[in-house]
mmCIF file of C-alpha atoms and ligand atoms in Angstrom:
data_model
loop_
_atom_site.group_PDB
_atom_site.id
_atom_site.type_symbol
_atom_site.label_atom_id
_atom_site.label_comp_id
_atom_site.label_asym_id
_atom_site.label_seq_id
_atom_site.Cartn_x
_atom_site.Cartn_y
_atom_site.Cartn_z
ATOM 1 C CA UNK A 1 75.713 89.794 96.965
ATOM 2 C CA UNK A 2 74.484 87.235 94.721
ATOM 3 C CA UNK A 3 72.607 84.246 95.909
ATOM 4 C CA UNK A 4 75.298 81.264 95.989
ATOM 5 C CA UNK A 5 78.413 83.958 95.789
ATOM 6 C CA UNK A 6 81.118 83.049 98.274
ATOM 7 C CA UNK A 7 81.986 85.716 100.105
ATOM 8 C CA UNK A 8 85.299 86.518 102.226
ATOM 9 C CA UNK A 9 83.643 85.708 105.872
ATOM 10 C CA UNK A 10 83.175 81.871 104.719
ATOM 11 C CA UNK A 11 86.570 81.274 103.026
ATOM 12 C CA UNK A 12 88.806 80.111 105.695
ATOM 13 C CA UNK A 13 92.188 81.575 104.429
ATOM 14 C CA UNK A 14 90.490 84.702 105.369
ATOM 15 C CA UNK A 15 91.497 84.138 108.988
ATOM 16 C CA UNK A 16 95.211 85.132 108.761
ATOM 17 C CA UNK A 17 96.697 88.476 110.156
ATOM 18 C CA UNK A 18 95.565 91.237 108.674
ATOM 19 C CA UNK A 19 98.356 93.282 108.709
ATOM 20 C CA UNK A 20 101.357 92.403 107.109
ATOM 21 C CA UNK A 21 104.242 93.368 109.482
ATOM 22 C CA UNK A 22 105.887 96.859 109.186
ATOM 23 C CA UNK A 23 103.365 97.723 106.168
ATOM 24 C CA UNK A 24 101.146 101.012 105.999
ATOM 25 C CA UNK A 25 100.275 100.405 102.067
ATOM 26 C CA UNK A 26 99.973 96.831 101.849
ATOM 27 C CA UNK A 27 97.937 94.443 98.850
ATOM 28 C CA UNK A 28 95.324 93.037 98.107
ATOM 29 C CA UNK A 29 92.219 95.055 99.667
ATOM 30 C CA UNK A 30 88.516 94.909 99.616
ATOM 31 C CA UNK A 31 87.341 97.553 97.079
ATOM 32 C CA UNK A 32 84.763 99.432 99.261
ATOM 33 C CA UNK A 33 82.475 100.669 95.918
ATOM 34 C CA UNK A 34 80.698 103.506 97.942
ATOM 35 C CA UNK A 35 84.031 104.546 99.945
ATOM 36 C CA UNK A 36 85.794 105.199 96.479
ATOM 37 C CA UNK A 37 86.615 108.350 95.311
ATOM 38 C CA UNK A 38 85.556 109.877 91.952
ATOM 39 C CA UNK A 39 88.424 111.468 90.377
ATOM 40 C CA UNK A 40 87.727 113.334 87.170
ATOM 41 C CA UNK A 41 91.390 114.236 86.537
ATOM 42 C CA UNK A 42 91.986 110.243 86.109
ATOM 43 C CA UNK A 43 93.331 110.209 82.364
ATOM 44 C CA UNK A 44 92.106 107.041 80.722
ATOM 45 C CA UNK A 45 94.482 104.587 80.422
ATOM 46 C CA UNK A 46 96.768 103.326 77.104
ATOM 47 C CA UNK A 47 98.247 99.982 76.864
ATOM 48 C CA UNK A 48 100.473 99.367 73.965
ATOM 49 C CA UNK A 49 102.011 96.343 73.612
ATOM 50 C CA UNK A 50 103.581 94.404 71.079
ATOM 51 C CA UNK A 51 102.829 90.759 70.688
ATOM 52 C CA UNK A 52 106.956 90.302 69.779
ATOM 53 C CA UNK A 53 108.163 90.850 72.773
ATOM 54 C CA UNK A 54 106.201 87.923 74.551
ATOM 55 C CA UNK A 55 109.186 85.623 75.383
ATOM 56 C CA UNK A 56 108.482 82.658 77.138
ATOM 57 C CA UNK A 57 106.393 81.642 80.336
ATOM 58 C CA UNK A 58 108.188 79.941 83.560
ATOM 59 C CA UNK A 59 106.696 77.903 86.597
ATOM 60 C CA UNK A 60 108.386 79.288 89.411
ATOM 61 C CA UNK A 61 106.467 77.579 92.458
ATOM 62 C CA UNK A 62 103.438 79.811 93.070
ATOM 63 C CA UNK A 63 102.108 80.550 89.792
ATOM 64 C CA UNK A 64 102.530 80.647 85.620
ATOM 65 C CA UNK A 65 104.501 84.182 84.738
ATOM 66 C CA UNK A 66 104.447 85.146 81.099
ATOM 67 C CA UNK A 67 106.926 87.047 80.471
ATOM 68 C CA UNK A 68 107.936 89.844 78.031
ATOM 69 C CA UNK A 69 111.549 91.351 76.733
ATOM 70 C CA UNK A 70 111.573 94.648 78.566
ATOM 71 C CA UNK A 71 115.293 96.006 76.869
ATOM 72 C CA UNK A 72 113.189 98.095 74.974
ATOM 73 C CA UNK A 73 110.026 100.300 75.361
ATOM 74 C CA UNK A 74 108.110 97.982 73.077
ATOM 75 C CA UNK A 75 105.008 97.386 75.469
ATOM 76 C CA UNK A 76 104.195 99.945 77.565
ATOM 77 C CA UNK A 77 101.735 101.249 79.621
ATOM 78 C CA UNK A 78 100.782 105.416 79.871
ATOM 79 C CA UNK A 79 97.961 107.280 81.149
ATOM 80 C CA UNK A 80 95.299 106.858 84.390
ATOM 81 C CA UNK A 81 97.162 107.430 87.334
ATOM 82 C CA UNK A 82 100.153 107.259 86.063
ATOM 83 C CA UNK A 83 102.313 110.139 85.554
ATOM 84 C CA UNK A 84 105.517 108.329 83.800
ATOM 85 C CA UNK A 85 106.224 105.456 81.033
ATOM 86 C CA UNK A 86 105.798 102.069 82.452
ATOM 87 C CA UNK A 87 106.911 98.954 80.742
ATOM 88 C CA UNK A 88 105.795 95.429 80.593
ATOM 89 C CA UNK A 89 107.541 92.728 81.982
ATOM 90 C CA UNK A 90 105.331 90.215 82.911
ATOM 91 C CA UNK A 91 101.393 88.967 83.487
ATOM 92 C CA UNK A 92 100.699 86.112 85.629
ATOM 93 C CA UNK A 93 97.361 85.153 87.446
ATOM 94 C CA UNK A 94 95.941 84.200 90.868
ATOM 95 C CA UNK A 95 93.237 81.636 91.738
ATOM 96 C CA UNK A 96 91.332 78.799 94.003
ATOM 97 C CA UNK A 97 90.890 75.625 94.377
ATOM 98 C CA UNK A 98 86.943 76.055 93.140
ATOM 99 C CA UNK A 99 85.187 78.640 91.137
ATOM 100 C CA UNK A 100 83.651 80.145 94.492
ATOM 101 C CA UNK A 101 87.222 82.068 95.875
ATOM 102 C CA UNK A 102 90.673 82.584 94.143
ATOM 103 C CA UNK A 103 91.194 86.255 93.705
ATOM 104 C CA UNK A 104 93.568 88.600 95.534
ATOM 105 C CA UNK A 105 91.111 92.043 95.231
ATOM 106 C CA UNK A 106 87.275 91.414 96.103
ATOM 107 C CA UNK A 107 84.460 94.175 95.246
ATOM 108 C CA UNK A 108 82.715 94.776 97.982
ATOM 109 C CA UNK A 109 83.447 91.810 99.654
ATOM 110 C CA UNK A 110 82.746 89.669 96.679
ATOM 111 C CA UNK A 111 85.300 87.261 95.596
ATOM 112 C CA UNK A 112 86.044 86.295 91.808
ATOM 113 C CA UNK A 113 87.320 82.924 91.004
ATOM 114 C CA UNK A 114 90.528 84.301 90.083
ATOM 115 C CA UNK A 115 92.784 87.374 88.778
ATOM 116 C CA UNK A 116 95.306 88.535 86.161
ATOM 117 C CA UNK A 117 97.622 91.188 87.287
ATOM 118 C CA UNK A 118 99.678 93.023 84.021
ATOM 119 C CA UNK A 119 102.939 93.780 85.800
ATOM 120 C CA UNK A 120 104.867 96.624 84.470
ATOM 121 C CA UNK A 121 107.576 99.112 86.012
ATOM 122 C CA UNK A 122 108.651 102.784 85.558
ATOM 123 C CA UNK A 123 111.347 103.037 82.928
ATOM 124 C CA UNK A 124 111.528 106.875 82.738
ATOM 125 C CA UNK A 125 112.730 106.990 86.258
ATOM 126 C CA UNK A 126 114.805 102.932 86.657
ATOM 127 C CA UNK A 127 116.600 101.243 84.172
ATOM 128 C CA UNK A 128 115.333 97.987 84.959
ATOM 129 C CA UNK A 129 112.966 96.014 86.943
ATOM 130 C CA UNK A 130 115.048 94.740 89.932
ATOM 131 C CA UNK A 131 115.640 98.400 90.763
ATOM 132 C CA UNK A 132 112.358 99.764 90.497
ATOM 133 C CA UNK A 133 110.718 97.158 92.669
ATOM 134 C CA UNK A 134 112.411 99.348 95.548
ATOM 135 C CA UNK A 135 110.653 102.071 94.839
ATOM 136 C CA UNK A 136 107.424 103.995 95.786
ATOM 137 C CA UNK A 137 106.622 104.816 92.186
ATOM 138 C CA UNK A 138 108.634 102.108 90.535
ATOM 139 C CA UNK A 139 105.752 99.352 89.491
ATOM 140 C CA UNK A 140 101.885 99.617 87.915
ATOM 141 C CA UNK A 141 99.595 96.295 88.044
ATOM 142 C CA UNK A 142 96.534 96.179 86.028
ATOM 143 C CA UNK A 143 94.621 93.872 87.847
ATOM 144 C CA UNK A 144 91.243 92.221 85.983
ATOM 145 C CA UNK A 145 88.648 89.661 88.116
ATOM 146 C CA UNK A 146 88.116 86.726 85.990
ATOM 147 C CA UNK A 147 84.494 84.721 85.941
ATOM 148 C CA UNK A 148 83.642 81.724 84.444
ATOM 149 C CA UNK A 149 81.445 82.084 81.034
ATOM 150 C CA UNK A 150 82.232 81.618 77.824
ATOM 151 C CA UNK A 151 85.637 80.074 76.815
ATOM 152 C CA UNK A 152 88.185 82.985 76.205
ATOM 153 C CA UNK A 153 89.787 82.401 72.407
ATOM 154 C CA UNK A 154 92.670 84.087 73.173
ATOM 155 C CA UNK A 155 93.447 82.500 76.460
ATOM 156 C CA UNK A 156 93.479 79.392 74.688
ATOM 157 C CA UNK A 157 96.709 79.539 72.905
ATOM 158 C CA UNK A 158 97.988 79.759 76.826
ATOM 159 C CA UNK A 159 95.598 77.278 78.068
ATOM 160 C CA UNK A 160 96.870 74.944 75.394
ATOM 161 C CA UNK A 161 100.970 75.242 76.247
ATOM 162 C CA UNK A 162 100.319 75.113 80.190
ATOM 163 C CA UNK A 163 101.087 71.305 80.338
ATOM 164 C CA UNK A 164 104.892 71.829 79.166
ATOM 165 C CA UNK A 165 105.094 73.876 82.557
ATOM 166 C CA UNK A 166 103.156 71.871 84.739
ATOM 167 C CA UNK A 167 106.029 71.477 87.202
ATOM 168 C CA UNK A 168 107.477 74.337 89.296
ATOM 169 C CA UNK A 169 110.611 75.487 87.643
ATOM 170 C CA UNK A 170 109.762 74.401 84.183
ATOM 171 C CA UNK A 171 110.124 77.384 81.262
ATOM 172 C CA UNK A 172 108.761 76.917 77.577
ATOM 173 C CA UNK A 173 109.042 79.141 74.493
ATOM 174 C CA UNK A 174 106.220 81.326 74.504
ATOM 175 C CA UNK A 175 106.144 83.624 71.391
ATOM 176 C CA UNK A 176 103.532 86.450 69.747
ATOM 177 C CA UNK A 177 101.332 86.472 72.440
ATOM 178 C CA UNK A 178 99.336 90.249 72.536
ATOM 179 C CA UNK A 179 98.422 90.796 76.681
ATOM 180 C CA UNK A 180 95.790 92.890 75.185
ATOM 181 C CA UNK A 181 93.060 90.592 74.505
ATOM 182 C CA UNK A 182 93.236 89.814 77.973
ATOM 183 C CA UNK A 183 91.996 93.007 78.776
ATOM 184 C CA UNK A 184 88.329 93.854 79.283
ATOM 185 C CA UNK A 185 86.263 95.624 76.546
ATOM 186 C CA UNK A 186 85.997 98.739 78.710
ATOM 187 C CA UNK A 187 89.562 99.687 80.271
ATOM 188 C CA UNK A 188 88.050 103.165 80.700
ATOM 189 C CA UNK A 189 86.612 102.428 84.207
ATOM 190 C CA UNK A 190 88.584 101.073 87.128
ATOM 191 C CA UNK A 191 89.402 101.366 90.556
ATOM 192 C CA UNK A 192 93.237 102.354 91.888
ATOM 193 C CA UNK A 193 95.388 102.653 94.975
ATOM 194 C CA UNK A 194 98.881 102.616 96.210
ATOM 195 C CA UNK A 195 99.603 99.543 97.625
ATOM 196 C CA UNK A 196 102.232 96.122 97.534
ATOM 197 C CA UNK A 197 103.103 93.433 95.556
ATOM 198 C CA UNK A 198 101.217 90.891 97.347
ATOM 199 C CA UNK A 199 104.228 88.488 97.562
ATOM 200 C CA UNK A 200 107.746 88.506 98.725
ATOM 201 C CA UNK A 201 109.424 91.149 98.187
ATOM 202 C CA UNK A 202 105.760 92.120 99.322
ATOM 203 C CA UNK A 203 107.343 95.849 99.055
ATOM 204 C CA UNK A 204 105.152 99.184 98.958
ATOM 205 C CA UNK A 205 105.699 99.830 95.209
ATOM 206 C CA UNK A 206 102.746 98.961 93.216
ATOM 207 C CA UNK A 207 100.379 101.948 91.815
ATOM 208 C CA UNK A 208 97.145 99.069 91.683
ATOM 209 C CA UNK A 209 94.870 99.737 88.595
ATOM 210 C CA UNK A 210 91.490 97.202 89.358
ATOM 211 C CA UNK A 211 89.402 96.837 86.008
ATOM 212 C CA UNK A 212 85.890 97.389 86.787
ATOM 213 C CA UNK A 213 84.921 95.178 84.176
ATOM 214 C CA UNK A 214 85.886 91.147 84.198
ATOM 215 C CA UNK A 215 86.839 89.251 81.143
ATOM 216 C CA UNK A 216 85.316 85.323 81.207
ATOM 217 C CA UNK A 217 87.104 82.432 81.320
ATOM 218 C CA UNK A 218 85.429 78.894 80.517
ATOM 219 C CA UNK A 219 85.295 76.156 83.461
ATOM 220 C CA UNK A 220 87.681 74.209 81.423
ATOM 221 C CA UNK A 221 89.870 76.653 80.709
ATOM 222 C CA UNK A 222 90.435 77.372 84.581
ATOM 223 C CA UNK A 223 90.935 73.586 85.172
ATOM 224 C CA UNK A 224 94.227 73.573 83.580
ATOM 225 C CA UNK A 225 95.376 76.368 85.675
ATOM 226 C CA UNK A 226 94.349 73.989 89.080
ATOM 227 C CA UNK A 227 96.446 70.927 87.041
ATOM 228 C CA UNK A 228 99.546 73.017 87.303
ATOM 229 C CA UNK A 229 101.531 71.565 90.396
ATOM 230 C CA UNK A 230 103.656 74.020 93.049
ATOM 231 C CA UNK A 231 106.015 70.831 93.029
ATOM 232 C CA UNK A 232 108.968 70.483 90.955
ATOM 233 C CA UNK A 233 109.501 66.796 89.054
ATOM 234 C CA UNK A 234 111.881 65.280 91.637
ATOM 235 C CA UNK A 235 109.407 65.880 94.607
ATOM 236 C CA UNK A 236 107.543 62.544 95.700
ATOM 237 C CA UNK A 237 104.203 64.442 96.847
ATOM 238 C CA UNK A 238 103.294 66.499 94.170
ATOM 239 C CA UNK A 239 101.107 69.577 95.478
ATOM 240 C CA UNK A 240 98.365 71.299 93.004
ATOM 241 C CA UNK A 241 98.985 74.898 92.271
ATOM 242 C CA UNK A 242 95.608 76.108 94.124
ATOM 243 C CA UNK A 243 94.839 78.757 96.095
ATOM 244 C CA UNK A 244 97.941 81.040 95.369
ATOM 245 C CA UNK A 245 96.298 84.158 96.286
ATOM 246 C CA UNK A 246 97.252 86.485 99.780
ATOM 247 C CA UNK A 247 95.528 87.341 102.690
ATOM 248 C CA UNK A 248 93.422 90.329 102.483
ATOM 249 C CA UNK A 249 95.448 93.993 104.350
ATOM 250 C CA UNK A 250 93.599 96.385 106.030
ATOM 251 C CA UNK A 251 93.297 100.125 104.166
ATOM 252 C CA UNK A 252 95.313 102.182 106.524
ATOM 253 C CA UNK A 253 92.797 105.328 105.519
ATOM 254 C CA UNK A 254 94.052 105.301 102.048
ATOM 255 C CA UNK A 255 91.716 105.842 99.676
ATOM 256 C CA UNK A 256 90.392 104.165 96.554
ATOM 257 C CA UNK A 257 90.047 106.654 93.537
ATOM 258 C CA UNK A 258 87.360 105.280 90.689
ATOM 259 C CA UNK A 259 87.955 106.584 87.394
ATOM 260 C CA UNK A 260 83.646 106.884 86.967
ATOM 261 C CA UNK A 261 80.834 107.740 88.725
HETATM 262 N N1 9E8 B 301 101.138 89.573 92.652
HETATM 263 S S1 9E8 B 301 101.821 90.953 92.248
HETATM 264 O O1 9E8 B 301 101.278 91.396 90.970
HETATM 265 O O2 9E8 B 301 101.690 91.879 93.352
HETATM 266 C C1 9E8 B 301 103.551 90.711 92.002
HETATM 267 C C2 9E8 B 301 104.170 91.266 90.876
HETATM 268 C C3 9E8 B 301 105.543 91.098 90.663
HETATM 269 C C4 9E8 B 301 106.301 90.375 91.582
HETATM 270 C C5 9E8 B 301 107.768 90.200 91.363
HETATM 271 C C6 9E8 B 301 108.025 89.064 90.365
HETATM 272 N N2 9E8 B 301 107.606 87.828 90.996
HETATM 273 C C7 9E8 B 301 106.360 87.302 90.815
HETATM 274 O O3 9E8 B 301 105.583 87.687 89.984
HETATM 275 N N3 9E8 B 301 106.084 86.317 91.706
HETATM 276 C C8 9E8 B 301 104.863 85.684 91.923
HETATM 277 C C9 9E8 B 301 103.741 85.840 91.110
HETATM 278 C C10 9E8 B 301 102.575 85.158 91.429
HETATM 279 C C11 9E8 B 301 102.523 84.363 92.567
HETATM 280 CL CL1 9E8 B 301 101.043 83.535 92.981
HETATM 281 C C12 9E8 B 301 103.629 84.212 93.380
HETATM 282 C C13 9E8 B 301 104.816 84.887 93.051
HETATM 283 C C14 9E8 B 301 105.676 89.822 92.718
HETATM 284 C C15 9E8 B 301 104.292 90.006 92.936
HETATM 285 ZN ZN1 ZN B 302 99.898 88.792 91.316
#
């Protein structure tokens, strides 16, 4: 790893049980890079979503949702692993307390200082969220690492509303926002697994889809994340919405399948 990178041994969340109880498929994992398996049949993948159906984006205690009128198959998600129509309900993120830890997924041990997972669920086979969230095949999360770089323009217009939802349980009016320029330049290679939404219900539905490539974030734009609080208005101590990520799960011999060599 890189000089200076944090990795999970020093990060003392690390420590927790590593087995969620009753799971065989649980989330997140380390990515083992040379245990993954090449699969050429991996179609690539095509988001299409439309900016409209952004609706508005909600506090609700652990992190920032965004979230997206799925009545309709407006934004979807076809192609990779997946072998039905998935659409797009909501995107959210995951992150720490400082730049060194805050993702869910790590690559080879390495930990990014946070993560965006694309949440979307199979409407061919469920007619709406709550019900496919039960299911083995029911939900697809794009995940994408995040580093700090150069300030993201089209994070900004998110960045900038943050503050009218800086207490848990707050919602705004969040309009014409396209998920897509959240996205890496390359969505042709990346990493995916069955595994677990990797909080409560915590059940075994997600098909994972791990960008290879990260998209960069500026310092700033990451401190307005940690100024969001996990406390609602009322509550004398207010707590800073930090470190909202899960223990890692052990693999279970699943394997990883890489869309490249
Ligand atoms: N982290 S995931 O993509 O596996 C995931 C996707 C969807 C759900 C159901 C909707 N609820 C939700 O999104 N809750 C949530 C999100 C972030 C945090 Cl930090 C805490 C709770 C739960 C987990
Ligand atoms: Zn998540």
């Amino acid at each position: 790893q890189e000089a200076g990178e944090y990795t999970m041994k020093m990060h003392p969340m690390w420590q927790g049980p590593l087995v969620a109880p009753g799971g065989n498929r649980q989330s997140p994992i380390d990515i083992r890079v040379r245990k993954s398996v090449f699969d050429p049949h991996l179609k690539p993948l095509t988001p299409d979503y439309d900016p409209r159906t952004c609706s508005q984006i909600w506090n609700n205690g652990y992190s920032f949702l965004v979230e997206y009128d799925d009545t309709t198959d407006k934004s979807t998600l076809k192609g990779g692993p997946l072998e039905d129509n998935f659409r797009l309900c909501q995107f959210h993120f995951h992150w720490g307390e400082s730049n060194a830890w805050g993702s869910e997924h790590t690559v080879d041990r390495r930990l990014f200082p946070a993560e965006l997972h694309m949440v979307h669920w199979n409407s061919d086979k469920y007619s709406r969220f709550e019900e496919a969230v039960m299911e083995e095949n029911g939900l697809a999360v794009i995940g994408v690492f995040l580093k700090i770089g150069k300030r993201h323009e089209g994070l900004q217009k998110l960045v900038d509303v943050l503050p009218a939802v800086r207490h848990k349980d707050s919602v705004v009016e969040f309009t014409r926002f396209d998920p897509a320029c959240l996205l890496p330049t390359n969505i042709d290679d990346y990493w995916t697994y069955a595994g677990s939404l990797t909080t409560p219900p915590l059940t075994e539905a997600v098909t994972w889809i791990i960008m290879k490539q990260h998209i960069e974030v500026s310092h700033d734009q990451l401190a307005v994340f940690r100024s969001l609080l996990f406390t609602s208005a009322e509550e004398e101590v207010q707590k800073s919405m930090v470190n909202n990520f899960r223990v890692q799960q052990s693999l279970q011999g699943r394997t990883v399948r890489s869309s490249f060599t």
